[in-house]
CSV table of C-alpha atoms and ligand atoms in Angstrom, one decimal:
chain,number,residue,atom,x,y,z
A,8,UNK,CA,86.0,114.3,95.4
A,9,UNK,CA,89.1,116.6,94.8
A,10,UNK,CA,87.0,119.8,95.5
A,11,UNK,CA,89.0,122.0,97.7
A,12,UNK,CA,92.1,119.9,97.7
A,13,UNK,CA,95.5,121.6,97.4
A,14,UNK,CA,97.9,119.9,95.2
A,15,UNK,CA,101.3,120.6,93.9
A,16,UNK,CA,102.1,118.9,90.1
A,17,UNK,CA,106.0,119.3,89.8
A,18,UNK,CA,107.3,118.5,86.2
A,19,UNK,CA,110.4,116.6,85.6
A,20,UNK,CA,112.5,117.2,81.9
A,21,UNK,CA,111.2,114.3,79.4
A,22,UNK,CA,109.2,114.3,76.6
A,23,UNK,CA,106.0,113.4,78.6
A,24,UNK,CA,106.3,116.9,80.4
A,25,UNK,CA,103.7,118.3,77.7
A,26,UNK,CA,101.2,115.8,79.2
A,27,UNK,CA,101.8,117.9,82.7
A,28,UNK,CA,98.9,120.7,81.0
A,29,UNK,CA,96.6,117.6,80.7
A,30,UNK,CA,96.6,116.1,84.1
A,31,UNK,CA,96.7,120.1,85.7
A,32,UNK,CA,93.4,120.7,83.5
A,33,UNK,CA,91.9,117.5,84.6
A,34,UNK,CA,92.4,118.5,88.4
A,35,UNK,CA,91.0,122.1,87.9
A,36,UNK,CA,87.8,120.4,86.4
A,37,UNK,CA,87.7,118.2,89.6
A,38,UNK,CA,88.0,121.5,91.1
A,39,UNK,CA,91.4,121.2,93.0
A,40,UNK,CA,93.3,124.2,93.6
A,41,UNK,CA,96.8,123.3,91.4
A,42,UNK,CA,99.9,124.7,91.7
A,43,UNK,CA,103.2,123.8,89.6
A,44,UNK,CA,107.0,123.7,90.2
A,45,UNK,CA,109.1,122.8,86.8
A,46,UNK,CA,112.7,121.5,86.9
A,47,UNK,CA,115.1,123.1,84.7
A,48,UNK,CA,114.8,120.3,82.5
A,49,UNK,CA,111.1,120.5,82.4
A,50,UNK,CA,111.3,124.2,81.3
A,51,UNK,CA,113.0,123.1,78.1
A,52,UNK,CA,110.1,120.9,77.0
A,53,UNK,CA,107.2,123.2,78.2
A,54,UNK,CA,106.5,127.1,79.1
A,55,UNK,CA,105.9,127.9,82.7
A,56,UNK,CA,103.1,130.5,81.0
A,57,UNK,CA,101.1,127.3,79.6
A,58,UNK,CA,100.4,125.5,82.8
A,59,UNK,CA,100.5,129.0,84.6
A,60,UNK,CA,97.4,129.5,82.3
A,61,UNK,CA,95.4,125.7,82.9
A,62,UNK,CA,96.2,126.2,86.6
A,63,UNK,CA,95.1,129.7,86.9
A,64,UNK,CA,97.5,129.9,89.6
A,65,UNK,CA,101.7,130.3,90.6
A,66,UNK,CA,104.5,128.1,88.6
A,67,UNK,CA,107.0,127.9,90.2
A,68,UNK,CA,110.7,127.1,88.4
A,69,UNK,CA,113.0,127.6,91.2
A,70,UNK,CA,114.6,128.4,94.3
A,71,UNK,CA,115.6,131.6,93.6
A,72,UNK,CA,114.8,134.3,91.5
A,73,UNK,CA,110.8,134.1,91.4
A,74,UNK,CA,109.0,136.6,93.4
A,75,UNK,CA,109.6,134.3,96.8
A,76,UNK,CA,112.6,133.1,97.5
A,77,UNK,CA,112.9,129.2,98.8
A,78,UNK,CA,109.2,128.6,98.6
A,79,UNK,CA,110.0,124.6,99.3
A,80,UNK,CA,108.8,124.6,102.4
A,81,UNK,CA,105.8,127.1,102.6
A,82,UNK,CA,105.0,124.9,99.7
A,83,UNK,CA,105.0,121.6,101.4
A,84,UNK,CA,103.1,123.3,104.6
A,85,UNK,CA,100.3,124.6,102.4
A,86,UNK,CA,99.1,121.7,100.1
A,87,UNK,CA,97.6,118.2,100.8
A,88,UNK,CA,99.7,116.2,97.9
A,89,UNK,CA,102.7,116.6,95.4
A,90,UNK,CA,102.5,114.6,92.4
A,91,UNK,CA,105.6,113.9,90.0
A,92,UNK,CA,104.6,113.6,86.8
A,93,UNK,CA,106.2,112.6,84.5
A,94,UNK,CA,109.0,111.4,87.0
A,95,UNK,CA,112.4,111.2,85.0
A,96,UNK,CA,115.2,108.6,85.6
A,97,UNK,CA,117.4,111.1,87.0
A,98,UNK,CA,114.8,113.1,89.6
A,99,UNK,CA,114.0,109.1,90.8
A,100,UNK,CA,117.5,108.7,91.6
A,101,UNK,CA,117.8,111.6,92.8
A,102,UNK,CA,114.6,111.4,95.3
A,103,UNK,CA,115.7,107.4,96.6
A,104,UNK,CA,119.3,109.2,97.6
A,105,UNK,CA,117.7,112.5,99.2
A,106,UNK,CA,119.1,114.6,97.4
A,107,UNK,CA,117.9,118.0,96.9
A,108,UNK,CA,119.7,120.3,94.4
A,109,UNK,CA,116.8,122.0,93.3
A,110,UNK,CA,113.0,123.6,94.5
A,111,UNK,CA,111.2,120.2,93.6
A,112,UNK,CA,113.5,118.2,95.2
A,113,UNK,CA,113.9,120.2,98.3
A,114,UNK,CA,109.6,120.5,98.4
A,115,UNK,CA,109.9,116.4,98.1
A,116,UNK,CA,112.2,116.2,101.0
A,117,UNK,CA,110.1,119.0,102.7
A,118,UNK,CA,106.6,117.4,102.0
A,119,UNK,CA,105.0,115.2,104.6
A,120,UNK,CA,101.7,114.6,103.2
A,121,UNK,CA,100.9,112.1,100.2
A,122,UNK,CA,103.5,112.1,97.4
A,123,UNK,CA,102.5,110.6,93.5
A,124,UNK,CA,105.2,109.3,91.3
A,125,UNK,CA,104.9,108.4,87.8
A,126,UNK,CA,107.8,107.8,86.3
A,127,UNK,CA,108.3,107.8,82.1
A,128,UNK,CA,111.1,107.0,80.0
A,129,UNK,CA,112.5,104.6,77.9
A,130,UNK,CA,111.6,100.8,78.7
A,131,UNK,CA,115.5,100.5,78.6
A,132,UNK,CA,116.2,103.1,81.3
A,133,UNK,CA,112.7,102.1,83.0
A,134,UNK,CA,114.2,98.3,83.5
A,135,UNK,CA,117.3,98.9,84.1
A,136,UNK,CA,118.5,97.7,87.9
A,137,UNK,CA,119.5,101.3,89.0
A,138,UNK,CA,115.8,102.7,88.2
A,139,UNK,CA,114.2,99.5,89.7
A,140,UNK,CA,116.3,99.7,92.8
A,141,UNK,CA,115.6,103.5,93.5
A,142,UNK,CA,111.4,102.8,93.0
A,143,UNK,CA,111.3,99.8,95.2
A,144,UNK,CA,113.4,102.4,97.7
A,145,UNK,CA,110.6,105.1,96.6
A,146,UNK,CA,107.7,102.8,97.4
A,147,UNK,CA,109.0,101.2,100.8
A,148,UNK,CA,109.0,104.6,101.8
A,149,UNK,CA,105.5,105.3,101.3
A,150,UNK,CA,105.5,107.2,98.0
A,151,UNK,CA,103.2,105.8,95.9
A,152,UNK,CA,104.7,105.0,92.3
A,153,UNK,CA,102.1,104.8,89.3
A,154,UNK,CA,103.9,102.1,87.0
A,155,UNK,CA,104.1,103.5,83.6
A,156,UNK,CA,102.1,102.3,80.6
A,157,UNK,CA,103.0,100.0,77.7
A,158,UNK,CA,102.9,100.8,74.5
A,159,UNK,CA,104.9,102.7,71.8
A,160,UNK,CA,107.5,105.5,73.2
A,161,UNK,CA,108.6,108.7,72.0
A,162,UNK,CA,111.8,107.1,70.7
A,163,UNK,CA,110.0,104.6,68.8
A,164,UNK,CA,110.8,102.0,71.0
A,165,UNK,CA,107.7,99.8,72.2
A,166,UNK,CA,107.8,98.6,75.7
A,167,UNK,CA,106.8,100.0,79.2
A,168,UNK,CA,107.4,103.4,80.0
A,169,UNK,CA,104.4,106.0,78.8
A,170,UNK,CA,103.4,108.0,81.4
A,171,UNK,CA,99.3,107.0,82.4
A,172,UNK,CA,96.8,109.4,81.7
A,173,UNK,CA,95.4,111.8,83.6
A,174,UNK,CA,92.6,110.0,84.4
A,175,UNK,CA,94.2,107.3,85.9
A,176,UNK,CA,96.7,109.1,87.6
A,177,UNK,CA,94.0,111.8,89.2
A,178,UNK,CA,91.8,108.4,90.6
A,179,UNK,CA,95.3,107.6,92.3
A,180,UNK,CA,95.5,111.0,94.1
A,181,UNK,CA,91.6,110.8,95.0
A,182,UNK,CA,92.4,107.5,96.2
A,183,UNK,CA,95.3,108.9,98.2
A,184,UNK,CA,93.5,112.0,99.9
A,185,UNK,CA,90.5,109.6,101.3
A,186,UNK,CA,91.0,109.0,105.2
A,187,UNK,CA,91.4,105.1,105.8
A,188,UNK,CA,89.0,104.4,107.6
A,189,UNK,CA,87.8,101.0,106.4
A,190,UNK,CA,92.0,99.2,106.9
A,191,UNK,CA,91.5,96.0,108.7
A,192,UNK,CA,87.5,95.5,107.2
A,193,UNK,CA,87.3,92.8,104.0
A,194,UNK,CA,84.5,93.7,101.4
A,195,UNK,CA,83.4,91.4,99.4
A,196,UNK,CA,81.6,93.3,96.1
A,197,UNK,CA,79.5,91.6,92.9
A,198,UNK,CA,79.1,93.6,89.7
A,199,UNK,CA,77.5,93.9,86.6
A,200,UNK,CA,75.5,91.4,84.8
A,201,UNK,CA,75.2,87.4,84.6
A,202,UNK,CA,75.2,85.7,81.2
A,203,UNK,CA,73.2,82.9,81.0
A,204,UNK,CA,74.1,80.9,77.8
A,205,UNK,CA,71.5,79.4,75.5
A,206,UNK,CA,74.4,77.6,73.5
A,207,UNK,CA,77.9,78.1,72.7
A,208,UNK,CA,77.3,81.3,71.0
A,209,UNK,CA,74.1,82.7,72.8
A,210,UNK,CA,73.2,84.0,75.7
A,211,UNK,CA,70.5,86.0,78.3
A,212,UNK,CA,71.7,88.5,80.2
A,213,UNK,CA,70.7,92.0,80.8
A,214,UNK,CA,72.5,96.0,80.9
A,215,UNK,CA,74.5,96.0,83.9
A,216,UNK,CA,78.1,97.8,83.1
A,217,UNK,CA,79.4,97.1,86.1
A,218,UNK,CA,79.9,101.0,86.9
A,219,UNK,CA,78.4,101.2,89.9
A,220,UNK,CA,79.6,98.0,91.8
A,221,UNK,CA,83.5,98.5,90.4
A,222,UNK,CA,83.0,102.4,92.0
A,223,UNK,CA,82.3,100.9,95.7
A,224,UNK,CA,85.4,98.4,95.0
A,225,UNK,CA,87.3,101.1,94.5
A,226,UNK,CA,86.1,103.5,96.9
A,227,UNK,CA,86.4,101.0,99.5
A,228,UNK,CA,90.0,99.9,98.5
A,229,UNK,CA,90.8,103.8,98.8
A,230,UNK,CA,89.6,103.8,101.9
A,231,UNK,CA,91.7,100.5,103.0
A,232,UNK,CA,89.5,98.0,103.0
A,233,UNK,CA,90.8,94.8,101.5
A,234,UNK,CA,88.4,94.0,98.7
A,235,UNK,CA,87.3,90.8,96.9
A,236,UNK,CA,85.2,91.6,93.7
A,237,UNK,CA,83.4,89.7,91.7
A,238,UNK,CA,82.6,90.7,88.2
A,239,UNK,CA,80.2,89.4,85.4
A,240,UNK,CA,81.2,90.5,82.5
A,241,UNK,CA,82.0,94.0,82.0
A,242,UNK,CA,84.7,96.4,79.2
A,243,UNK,CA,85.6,98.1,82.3
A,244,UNK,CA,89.4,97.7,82.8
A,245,UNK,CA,91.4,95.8,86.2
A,246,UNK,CA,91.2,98.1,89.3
A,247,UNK,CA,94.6,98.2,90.9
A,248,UNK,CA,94.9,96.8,94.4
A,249,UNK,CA,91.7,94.9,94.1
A,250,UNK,CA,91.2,91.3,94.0
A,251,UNK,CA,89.3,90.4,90.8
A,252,UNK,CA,87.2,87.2,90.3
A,253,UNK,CA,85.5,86.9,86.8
A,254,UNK,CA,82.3,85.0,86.1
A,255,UNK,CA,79.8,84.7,83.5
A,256,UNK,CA,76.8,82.9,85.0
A,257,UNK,CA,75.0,83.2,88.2
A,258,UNK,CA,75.7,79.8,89.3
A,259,UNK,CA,79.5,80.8,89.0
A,260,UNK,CA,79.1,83.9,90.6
A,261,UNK,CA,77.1,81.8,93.2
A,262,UNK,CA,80.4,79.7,94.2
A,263,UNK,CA,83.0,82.4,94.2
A,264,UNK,CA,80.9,84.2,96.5
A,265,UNK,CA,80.5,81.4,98.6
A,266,UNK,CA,83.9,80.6,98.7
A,267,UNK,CA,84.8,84.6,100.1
A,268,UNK,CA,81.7,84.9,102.2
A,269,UNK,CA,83.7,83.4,105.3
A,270,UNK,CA,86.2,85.9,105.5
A,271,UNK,CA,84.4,89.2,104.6
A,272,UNK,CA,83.2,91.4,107.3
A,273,UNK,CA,80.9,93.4,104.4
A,274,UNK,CA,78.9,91.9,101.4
A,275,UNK,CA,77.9,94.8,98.9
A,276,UNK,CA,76.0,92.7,95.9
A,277,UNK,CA,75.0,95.2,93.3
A,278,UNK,CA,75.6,92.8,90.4
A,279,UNK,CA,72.3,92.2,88.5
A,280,UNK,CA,72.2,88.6,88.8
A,281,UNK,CA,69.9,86.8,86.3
A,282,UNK,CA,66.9,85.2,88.1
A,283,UNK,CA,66.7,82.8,85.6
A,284,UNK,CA,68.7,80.2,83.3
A,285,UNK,CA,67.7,78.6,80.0
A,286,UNK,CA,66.3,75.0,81.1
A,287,UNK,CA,68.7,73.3,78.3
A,288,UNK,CA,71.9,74.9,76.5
A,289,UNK,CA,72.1,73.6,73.7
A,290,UNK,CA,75.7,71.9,73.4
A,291,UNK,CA,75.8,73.2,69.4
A,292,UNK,CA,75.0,76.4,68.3
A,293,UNK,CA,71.2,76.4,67.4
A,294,UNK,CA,69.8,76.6,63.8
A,295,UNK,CA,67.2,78.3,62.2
A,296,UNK,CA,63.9,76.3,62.4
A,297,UNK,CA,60.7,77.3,62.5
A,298,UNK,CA,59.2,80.7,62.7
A,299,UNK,CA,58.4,80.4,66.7
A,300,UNK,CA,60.2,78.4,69.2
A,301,UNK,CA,59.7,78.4,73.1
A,302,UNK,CA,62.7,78.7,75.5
A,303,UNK,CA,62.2,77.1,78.9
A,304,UNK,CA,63.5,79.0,82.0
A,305,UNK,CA,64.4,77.6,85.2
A,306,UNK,CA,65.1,79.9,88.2
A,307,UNK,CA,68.7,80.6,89.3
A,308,UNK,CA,69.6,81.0,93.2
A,309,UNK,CA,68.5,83.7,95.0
A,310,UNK,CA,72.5,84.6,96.4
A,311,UNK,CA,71.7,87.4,98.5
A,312,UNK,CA,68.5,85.9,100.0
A,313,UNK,CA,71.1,82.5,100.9
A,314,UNK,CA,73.6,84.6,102.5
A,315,UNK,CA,70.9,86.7,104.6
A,316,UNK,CA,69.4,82.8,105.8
A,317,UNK,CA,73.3,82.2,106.7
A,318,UNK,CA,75.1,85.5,108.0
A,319,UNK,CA,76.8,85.4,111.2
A,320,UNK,CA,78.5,88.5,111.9
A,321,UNK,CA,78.7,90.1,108.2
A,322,UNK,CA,77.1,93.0,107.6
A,323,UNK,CA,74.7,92.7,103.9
A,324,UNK,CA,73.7,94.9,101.7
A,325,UNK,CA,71.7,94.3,98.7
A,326,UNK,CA,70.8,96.6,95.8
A,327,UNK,CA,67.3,97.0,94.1
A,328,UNK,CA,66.6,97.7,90.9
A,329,UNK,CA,63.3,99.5,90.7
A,330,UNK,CA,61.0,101.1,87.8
A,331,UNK,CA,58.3,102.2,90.4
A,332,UNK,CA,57.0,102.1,93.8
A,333,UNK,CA,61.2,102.3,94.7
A,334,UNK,CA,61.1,102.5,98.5
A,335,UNK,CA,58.3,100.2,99.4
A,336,UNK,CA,60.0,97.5,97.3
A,337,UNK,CA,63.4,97.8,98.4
A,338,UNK,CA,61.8,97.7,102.0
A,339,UNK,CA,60.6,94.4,100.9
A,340,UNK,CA,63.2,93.0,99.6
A,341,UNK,CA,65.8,94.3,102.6
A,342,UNK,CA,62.5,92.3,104.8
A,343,UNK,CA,62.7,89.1,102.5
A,344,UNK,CA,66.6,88.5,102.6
A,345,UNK,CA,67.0,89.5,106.0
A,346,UNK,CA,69.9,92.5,104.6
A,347,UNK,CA,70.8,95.2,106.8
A,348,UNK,CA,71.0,98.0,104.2
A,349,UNK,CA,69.3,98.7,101.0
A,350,UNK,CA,70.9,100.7,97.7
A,351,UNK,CA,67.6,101.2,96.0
A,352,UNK,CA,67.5,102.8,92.7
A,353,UNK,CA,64.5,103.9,90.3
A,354,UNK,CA,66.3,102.2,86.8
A,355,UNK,CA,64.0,104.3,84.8
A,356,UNK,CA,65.4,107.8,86.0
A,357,UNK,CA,67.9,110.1,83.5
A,358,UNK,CA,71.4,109.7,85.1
A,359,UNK,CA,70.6,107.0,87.3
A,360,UNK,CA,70.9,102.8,87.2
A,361,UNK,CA,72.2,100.6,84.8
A,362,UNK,CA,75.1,101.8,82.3
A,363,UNK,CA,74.9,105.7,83.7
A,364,UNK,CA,77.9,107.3,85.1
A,365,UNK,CA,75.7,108.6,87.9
A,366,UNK,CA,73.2,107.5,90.2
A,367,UNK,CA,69.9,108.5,92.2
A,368,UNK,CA,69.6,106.3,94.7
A,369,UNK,CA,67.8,105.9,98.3
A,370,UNK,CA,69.6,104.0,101.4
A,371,UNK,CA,66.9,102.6,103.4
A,372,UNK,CA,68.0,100.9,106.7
A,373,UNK,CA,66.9,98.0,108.3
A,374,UNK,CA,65.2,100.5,111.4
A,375,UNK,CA,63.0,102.1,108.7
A,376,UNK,CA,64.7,105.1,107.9
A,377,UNK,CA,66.0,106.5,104.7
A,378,UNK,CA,68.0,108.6,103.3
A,379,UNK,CA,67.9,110.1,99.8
A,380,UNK,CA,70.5,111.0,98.0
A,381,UNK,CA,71.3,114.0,95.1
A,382,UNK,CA,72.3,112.4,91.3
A,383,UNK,CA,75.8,111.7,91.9
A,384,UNK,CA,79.1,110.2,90.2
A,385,UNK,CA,79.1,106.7,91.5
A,386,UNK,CA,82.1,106.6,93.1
A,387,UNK,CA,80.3,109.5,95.4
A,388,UNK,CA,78.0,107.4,95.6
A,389,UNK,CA,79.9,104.6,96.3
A,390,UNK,CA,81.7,106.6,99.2
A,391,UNK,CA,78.0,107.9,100.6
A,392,UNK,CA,77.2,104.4,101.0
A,393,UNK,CA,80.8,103.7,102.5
A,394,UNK,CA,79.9,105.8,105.1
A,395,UNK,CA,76.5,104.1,106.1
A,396,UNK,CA,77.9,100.9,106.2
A,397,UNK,CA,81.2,101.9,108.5
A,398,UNK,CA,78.4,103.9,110.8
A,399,UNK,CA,76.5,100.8,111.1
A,400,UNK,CA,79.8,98.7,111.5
A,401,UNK,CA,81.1,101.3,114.4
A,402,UNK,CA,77.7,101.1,116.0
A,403,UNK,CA,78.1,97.2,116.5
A,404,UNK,CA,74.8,97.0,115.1
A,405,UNK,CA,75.9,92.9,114.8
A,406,UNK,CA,77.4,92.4,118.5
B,524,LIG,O1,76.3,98.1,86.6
B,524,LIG,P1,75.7,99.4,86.3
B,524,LIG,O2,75.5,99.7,84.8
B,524,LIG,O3,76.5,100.5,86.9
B,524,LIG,O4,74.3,99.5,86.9
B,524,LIG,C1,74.1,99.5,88.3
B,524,LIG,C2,72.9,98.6,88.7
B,524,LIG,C3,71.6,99.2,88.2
B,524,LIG,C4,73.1,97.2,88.2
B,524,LIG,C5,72.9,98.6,90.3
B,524,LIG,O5,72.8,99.9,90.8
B,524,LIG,C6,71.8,97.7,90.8
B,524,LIG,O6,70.7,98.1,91.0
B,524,LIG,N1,72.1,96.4,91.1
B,524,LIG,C7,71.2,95.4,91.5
B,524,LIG,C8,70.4,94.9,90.3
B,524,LIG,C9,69.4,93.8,90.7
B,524,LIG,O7,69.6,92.7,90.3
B,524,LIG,O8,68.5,94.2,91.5
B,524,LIG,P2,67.3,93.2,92.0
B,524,LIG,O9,66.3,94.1,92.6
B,524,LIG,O10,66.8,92.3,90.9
B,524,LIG,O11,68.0,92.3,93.1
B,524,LIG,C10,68.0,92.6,94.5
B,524,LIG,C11,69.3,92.1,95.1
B,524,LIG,O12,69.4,90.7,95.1
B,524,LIG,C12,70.6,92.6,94.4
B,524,LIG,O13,71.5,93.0,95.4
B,524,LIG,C13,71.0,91.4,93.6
B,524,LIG,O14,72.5,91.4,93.5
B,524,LIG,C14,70.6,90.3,94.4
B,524,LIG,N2,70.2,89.1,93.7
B,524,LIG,C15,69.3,89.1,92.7
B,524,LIG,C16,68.9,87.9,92.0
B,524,LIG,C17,69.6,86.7,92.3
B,524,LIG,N3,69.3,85.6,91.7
B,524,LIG,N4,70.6,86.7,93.3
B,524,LIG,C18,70.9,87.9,93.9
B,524,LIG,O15,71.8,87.9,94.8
């Protein structure tokens, strides 16, 4: 998603600055175009020539004296986003008062587009009232501060202040690049599995990660949609800005959809909901008995088919899990629970379905067509199918 985009990483002077060569690679494997300005500071922790090297492009280390003089502003013309990281105490306080003594804090004053701040430092410097105050200043206007990490510091000290991966901080800047075109819609989302508990240490349930319905949360929270999701049980960790609801069984996740279904304009349910319970749970944890024993099943609620008997004006889409005959049965099902789009995907494909990072899948629309779509990350996927439901949406195919 950061293909073609044009970011600035400037580099602030504390010990994280080393980490600066890890996020620049990152973004050059997303295959942004990266370009680098290091404080003074900076340049005593790391050589311009590294990250020169990872970006495969200019560094920039001042106002003066580089081949271009007072580049701040062709700088801040040219790229889509600047992103501080790390962000010291000083260049904070420096940023809240406008102050510009040097090329990164001229191009921050200079740069209208998005701007990333991740500050790192001591927990003692990071809590103190001076540092608090100048963030909240940051943040009210319109930066976007990524709040630092906790865990042991450089110093030795253990408390919050470790700058956030790459990873973390490069789904912030996809995040921040999207156009938000879903502000003022409510999603409500389901993911991953259902665990349907034999007794107090057992239970059914089935592969679901969660991957794919976490990616359209997120997506559709980068987009500005305000999004409710709720999660059987998955590893995967909090998404920022996104209400989270945890369940285990489908008869919770029943309820806590029930309770949101009111005030979402969008239902995406892509969790893999068990379609059926143990009969009894056994109240103690089961012993060994004899060589065979039967379990009973009874069938759970069908969620999505209830909410297509009661929809009023939301729009709902369902998923379908398929290991054959993929379009005709998700044609079925989008028939059966009265949805108005279908995510179908053929769980037995390489790359694609439960626990993969990507996904194959087909949207099929309620007016017969479909549309097929190349293996994909699932956040792509996740924004492809974004952009059917907000065409839908904008077509008032519910007025
Ligand atoms: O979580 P990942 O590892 O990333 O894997 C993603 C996925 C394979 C789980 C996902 O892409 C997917 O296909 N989710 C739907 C799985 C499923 O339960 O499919 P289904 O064909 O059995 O159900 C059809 C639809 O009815 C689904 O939207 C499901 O949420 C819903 N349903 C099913 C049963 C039930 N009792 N209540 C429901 O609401």
């Amino acid at each position: 998603m950061l293909e073609g985009k044009k970011i600035v990483v400037g580099v602030t002077g504390g010990i994280a600055a080393y980490k600066a060569v890890e996020l620049v690679s990152h973004l050059r494997a997303a295959r942004a175009a990266v370009k680098v300005v290091l404080t003074r500071a900076a340049q005593e922790f790391i050589q311009p020539l590294t990250l020169r090297v990872v970006a495969e492009n200019e560094v920039y280390t001042g106002l003066f004296g580089g081949a271009e003089v007072l580049p701040h502003i062709r700088l801040a013309l040219e790229n889509d986003l600047l992103v501080i990281y790390p962000a010291t105490a000083n260049f904070i306080g420096q940023a809240a008062w406008g102050l510009a003594p040097d090329l990164l804090s001229t191009l921050l004053l200079a740069f209208q587009g998005p701007v990333v701040i991740c500050p790192a430092m001591n927990v003692r410097m990071y809590t103190n009232a001076a540092v608090r105050e100048n963030l909240r200043r940051l943040q009210e206007r319109g930066y976007i501060v990524v709040p630092p990490e906790t865990g042991r510091l450089a110093c030795g000290d253990v408390g919050t202040g470790r700058l956030p991966p790459p990873a973390v901080v490069a789904e912030v800047i996809q995040g921040a690049l999207v156009p938000k075109d879903l502000t003022g819609l409510t999603l409500l989302v389901t993911a991953g599995p259902t665990r349907e508990p034999l007794d107090p240490v057992r239970y059914i349930t089935n592969r679901s990660s969660g991957k794919m319905g976490y990616a359209v949360a997120r997506a559709a929270r980068d987009r500005g949609a305000r999004v409710v999701l709720i999660s059987g049980p998955t590893a995967l960790p909090e998404p920022p800005g996104i209400s989270l609801i945890r369940v285990n069984t489908a008869l919770a996740m029943r309820e806590e959809v029930w309770k949101h279904f009111d005030a979402a304009d969008v239902v995406v349910m892509c969790a893999a909901v068990s379609d059926y319970r143990p009969k009894q749970v056994s109240p103690e944890k089961m012993k060994k008995g004899p060589p065979e024993i039967t379990v009973e099943f009874v069938q759970n609620p069908d969620i999505l088919a209830e909410l297509g008997e009661r929809k009023r004006r939301q729009l709902l889409v369902g998923f379908a899990a398929e290991t054959g005959n993929v379009l005709a049965y998700a044609r079925a099902k989008l028939e059966a629970k009265n949805l108005d789009l279908v995510v179908a995907n053929d769980v037995r494909q390489e790359g694609a379905g439960f626990e993969a990072d990507t996904n194959l899948v087909w949207l099929v629309f309620r007016d017969g067509r479909f549309l097929e779509l190349p293996r994909m990350d699932k956040y792509q996927v996740a924004h492809r199918l974004l952009d059917a439901i907000l065409g839908i949406w904008k077509g008032g195919y519910r007025e």
